[in-house]
Short mmCIF file of C-alpha atoms in Angstrom, two decimals:
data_model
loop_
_atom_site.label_atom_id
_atom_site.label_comp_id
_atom_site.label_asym_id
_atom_site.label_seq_id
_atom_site.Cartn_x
_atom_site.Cartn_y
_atom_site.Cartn_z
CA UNK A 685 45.77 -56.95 -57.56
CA UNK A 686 49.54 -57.84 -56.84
CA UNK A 687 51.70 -55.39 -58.26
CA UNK A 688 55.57 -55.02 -58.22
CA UNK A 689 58.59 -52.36 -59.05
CA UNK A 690 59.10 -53.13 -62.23
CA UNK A 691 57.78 -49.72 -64.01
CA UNK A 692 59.36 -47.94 -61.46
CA UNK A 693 63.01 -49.43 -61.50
CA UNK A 694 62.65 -48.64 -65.52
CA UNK A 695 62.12 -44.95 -64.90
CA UNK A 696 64.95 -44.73 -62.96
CA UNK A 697 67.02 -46.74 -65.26
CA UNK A 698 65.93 -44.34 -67.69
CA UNK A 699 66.64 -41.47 -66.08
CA UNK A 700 69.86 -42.60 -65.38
CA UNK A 701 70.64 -43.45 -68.87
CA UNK A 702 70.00 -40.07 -70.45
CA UNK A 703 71.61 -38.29 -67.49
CA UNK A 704 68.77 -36.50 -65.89
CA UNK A 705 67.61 -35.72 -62.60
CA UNK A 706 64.31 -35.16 -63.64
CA UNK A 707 62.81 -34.38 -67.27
CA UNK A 708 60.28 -31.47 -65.72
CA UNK A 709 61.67 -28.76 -68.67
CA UNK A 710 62.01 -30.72 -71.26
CA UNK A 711 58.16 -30.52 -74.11
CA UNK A 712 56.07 -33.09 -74.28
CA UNK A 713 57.53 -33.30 -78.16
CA UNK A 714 61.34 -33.36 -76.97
CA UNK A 715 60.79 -35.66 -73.87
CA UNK A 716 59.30 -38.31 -76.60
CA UNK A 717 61.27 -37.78 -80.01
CA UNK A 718 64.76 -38.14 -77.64
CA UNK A 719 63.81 -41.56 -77.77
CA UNK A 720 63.76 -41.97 -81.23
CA UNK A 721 59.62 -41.61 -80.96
CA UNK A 722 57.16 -39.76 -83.29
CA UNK A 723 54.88 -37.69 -81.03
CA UNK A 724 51.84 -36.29 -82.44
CA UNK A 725 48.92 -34.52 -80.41
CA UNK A 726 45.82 -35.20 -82.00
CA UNK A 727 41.81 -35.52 -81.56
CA UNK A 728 41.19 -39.04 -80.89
CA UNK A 729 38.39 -41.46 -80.80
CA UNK A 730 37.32 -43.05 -77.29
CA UNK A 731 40.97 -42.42 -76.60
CA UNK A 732 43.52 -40.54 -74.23
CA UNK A 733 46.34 -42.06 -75.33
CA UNK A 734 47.58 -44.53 -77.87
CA UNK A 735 50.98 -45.97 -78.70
CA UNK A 736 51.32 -47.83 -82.49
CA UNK A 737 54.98 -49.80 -82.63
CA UNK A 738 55.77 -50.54 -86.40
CA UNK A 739 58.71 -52.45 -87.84
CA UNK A 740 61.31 -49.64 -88.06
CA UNK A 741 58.77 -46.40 -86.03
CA UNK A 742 57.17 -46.39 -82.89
CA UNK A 743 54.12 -43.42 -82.98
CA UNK A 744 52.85 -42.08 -79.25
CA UNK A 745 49.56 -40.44 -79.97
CA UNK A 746 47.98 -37.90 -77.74
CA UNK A 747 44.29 -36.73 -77.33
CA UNK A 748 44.51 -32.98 -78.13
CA UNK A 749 40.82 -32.49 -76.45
CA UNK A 750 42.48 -33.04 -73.21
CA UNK A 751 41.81 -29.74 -72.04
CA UNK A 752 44.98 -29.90 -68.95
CA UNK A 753 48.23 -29.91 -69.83
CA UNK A 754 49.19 -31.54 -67.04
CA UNK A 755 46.80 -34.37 -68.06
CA UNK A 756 48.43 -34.58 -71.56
CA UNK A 757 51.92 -34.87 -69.83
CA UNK A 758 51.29 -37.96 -67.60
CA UNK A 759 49.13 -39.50 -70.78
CA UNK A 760 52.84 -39.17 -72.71
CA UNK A 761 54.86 -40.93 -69.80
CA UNK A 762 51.93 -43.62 -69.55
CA UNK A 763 52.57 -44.42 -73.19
CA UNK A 764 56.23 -44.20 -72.75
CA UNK A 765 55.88 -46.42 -70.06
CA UNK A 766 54.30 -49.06 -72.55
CA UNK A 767 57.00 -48.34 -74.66
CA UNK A 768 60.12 -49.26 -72.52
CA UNK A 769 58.38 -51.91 -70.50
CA UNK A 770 55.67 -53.86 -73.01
CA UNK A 771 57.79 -54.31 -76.10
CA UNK A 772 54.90 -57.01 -77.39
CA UNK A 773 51.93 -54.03 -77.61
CA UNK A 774 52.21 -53.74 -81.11
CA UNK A 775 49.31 -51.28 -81.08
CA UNK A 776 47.40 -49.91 -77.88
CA UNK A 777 44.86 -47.57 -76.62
CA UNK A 778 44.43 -46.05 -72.81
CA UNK A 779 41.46 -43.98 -71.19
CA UNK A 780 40.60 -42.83 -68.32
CA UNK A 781 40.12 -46.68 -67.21
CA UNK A 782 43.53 -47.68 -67.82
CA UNK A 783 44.93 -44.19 -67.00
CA UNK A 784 43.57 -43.76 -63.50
CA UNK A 785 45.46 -45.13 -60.59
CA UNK A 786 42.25 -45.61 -58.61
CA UNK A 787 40.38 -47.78 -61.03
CA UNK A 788 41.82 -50.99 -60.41
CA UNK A 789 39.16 -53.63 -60.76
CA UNK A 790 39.74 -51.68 -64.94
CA UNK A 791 43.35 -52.13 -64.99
CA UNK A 792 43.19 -55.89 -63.09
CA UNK A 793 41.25 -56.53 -66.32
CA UNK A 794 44.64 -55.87 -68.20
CA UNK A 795 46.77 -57.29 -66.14
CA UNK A 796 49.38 -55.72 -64.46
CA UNK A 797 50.76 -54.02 -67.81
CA UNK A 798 48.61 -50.49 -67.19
CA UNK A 799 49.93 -50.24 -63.12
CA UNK A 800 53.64 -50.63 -64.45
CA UNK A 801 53.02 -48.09 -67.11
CA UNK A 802 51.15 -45.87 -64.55
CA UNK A 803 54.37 -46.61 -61.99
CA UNK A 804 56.65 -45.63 -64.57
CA UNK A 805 55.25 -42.41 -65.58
CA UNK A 806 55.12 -41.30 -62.17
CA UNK A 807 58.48 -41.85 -61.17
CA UNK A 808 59.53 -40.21 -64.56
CA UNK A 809 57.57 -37.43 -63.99
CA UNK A 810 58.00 -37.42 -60.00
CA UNK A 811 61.40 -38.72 -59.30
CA UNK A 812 61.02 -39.72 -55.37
CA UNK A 813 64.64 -37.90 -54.62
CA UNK A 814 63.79 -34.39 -56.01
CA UNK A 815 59.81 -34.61 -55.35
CA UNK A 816 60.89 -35.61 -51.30
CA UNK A 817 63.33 -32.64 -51.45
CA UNK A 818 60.69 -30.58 -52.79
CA UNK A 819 57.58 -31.06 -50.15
CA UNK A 820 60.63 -31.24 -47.19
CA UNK A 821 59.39 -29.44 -44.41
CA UNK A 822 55.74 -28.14 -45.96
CA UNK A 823 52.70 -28.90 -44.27
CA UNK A 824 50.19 -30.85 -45.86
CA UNK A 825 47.00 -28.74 -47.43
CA UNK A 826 45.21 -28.66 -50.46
CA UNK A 827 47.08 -26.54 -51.83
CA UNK A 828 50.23 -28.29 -51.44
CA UNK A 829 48.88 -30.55 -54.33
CA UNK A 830 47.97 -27.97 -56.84
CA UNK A 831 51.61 -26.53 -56.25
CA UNK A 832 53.06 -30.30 -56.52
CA UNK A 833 51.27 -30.63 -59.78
CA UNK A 834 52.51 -27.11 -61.21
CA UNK A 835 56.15 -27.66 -60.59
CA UNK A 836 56.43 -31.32 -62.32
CA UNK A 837 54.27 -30.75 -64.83
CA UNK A 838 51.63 -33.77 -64.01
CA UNK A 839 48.22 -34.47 -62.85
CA UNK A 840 46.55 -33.17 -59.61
CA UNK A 841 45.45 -37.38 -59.56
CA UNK A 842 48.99 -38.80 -60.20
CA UNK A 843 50.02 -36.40 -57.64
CA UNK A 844 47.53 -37.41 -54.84
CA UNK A 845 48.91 -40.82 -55.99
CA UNK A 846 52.59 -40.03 -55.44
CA UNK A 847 52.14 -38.92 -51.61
CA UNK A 848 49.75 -42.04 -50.67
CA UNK A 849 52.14 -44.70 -51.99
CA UNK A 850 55.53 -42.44 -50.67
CA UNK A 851 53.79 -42.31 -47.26
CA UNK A 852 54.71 -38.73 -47.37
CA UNK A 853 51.66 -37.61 -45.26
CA UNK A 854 49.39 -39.16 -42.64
CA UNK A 855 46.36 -39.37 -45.29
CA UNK A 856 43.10 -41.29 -46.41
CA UNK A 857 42.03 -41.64 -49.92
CA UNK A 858 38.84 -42.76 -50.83
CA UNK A 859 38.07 -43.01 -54.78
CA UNK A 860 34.78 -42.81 -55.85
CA UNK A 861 32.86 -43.48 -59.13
CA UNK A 862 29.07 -42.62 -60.10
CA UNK A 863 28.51 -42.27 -56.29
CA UNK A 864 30.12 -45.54 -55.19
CA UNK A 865 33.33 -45.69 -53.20
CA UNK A 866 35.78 -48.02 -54.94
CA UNK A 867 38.90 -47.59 -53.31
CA UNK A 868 40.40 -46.47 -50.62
CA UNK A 869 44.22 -46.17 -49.39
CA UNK A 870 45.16 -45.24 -45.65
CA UNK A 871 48.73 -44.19 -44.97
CA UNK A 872 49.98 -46.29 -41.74
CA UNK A 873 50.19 -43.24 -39.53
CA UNK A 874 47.06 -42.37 -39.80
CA UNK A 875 45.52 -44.20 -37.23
CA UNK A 876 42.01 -45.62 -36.82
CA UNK A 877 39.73 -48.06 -38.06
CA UNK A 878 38.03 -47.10 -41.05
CA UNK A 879 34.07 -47.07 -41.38
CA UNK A 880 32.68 -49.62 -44.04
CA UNK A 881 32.77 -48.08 -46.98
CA UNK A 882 33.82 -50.41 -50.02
CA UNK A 883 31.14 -50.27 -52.53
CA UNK A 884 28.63 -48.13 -50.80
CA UNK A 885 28.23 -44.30 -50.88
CA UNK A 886 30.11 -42.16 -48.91
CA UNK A 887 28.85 -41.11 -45.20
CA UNK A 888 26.25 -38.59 -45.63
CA UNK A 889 28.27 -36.07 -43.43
CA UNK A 890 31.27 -35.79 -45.96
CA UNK A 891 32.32 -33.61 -48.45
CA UNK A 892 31.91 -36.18 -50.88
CA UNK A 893 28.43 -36.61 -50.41
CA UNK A 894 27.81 -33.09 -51.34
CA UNK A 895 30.05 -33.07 -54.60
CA UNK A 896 27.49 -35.82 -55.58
CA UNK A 897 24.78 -33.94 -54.62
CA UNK A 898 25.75 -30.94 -56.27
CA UNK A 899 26.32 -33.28 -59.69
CA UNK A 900 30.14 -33.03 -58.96
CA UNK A 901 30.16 -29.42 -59.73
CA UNK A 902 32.70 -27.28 -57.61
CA UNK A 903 31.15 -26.44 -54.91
CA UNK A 904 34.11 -24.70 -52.96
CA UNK A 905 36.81 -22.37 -54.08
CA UNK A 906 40.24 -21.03 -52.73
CA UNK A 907 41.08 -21.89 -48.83
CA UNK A 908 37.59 -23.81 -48.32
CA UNK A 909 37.85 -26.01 -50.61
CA UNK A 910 39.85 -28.27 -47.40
CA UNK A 911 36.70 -28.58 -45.63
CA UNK A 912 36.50 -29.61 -41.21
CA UNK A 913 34.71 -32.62 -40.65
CA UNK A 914 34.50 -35.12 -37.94
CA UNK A 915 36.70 -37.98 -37.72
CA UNK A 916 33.66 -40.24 -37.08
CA UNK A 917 32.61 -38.75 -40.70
CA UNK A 918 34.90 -41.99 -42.03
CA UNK A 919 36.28 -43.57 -38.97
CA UNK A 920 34.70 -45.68 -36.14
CA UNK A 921 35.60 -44.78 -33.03
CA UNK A 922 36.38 -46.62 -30.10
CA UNK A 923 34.35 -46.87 -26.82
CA UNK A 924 35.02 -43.77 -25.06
CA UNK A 925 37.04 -41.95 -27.55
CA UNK A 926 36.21 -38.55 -28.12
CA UNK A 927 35.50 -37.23 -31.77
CA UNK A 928 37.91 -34.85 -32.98
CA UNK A 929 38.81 -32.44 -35.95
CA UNK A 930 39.67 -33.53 -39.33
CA UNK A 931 39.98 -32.12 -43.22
CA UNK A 932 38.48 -33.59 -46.31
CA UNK A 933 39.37 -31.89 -49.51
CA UNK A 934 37.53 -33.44 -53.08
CA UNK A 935 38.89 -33.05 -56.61
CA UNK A 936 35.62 -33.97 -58.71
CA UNK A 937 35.39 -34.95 -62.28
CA UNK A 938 32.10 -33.95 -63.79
CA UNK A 939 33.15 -35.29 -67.42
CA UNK A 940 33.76 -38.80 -65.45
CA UNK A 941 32.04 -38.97 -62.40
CA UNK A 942 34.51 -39.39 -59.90
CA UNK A 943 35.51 -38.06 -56.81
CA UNK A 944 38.78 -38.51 -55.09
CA UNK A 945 38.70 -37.35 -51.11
CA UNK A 946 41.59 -37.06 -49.12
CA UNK A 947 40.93 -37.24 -45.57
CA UNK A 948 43.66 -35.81 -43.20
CA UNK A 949 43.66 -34.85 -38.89
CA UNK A 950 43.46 -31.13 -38.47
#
């Protein structure tokens, strides 16, 4: 799918307009009703999301079953992405098709109108300046993303996101749905040829295989869930080259089953 700046450039516009270096304090309720928007958080119907434009009111509605917060917030900048960039959706709907970064055979369906939304609420939410500031000089772990995703407020999978397309880290990302792999992203300093993969399940010798096997329950908790695997677990390797040490560290979604892996060099 081609894609282009255009929800990005808008967030920063934004940003720029109401004076703000980033929006990180500011409620889901004041971030939305500053634009002249009624928010309300609400149980929904086969729905995260939902954004109803009227002649004189625009509404943003929120599932209140989400049950992270941090989920919630990057559903409201989706919506207000659709808001400042897709001034014909008179009234829309998003789930966790349209919502996910990694589905994008789902959001190809819709055009390119659910990656510029998704590209606008992550530069909202992320701003490159302050989030590059912020991770300057860290070392890359699993627990850098939890602590990425506690200080702006947004998901553990927009955050994953943010460091793939920044480049930030020399990283793989594989996405994976009902035990397929779907997608994958490789940063260009991360060298190596990757295994074939697209559309098949993941190498039986990953991490990923045994979030499957174990129904996508977690399986690992505090320092292991970054587990060492081989870098032949993903990658071919050359004729002669040795095999060498490398990290894979799985978020699973039991309610969706999905698996994102991010594959780094130890």
């Amino acid at each position: 799918m081609k894609t282009n700046s255009k929800g990005k450039n808008k967030a920063k516009e934004v940003l720029n307009e109401i004076g703000f270096d980033e929006i990180t304090e500011l409620t889901n309720s004041d971030l939305v009703s500053g634009f002249g928007i009624l928010f309300i958080c609400e149980p929904l119907k086969n729905a995260d999301g939902k954004i109803i434009r009227g002649k004189t009111k625009t509404i943003i509605k929120v599932n209140s079953s989400i049950p992270y917060p941090q989920r919630i917030r990057y559903v409201v900048a989706h919506e207000l992405g659709h808001y400042f960039l897709h001034d014909k959706l008179e009234i829309h709907s998003d789930n966790s098709k349209t919502l996910n970064w990694f589905k994008v055979e789902d959001q190809a369906k819709r055009g390119l109108q659910e990656f510029e939304a998704n590209d606008f609420a992550s530069e909202l939410l992320m701003p490159e300046k302050v989030f590059r500031q912020f991770i300057e000089h860290k070392p890359f772990s699993s627990s850098l993303i939890k602590e990425i995703s506690d200080r702006f407020h947004t998901s553990l999978t927009s955050v994953v996101y943010r460091l793939i397309t920044l480049d930030v880290f020399p990283l793989l990302v594989v996405f994976i749905s009902d035990g397929i792999v779907r997608y994958w992203r490789k940063s260009p300093d991360l060298k190596g040829w990757l295994k074939d993969v697209t559309k098949l399940s993941p190498p039986e010798d990953s991490v990923a295989k045994e979030y499957i096997d174990a129904d996508y329950d977690f399986i690992y908790k505090g320092d292991e869930k970054a587990q060492e695997i081989d870098r032949s677990t993903w990658f071919k390797l050359y004729e002669n080259q040795e095999d060498s040490d490398f990290m894979e560290y799985c978020i699973p979604t039991k309610q969706y089953k999905t698996i994102i892996s991010i594959i780094w060099e130890a």
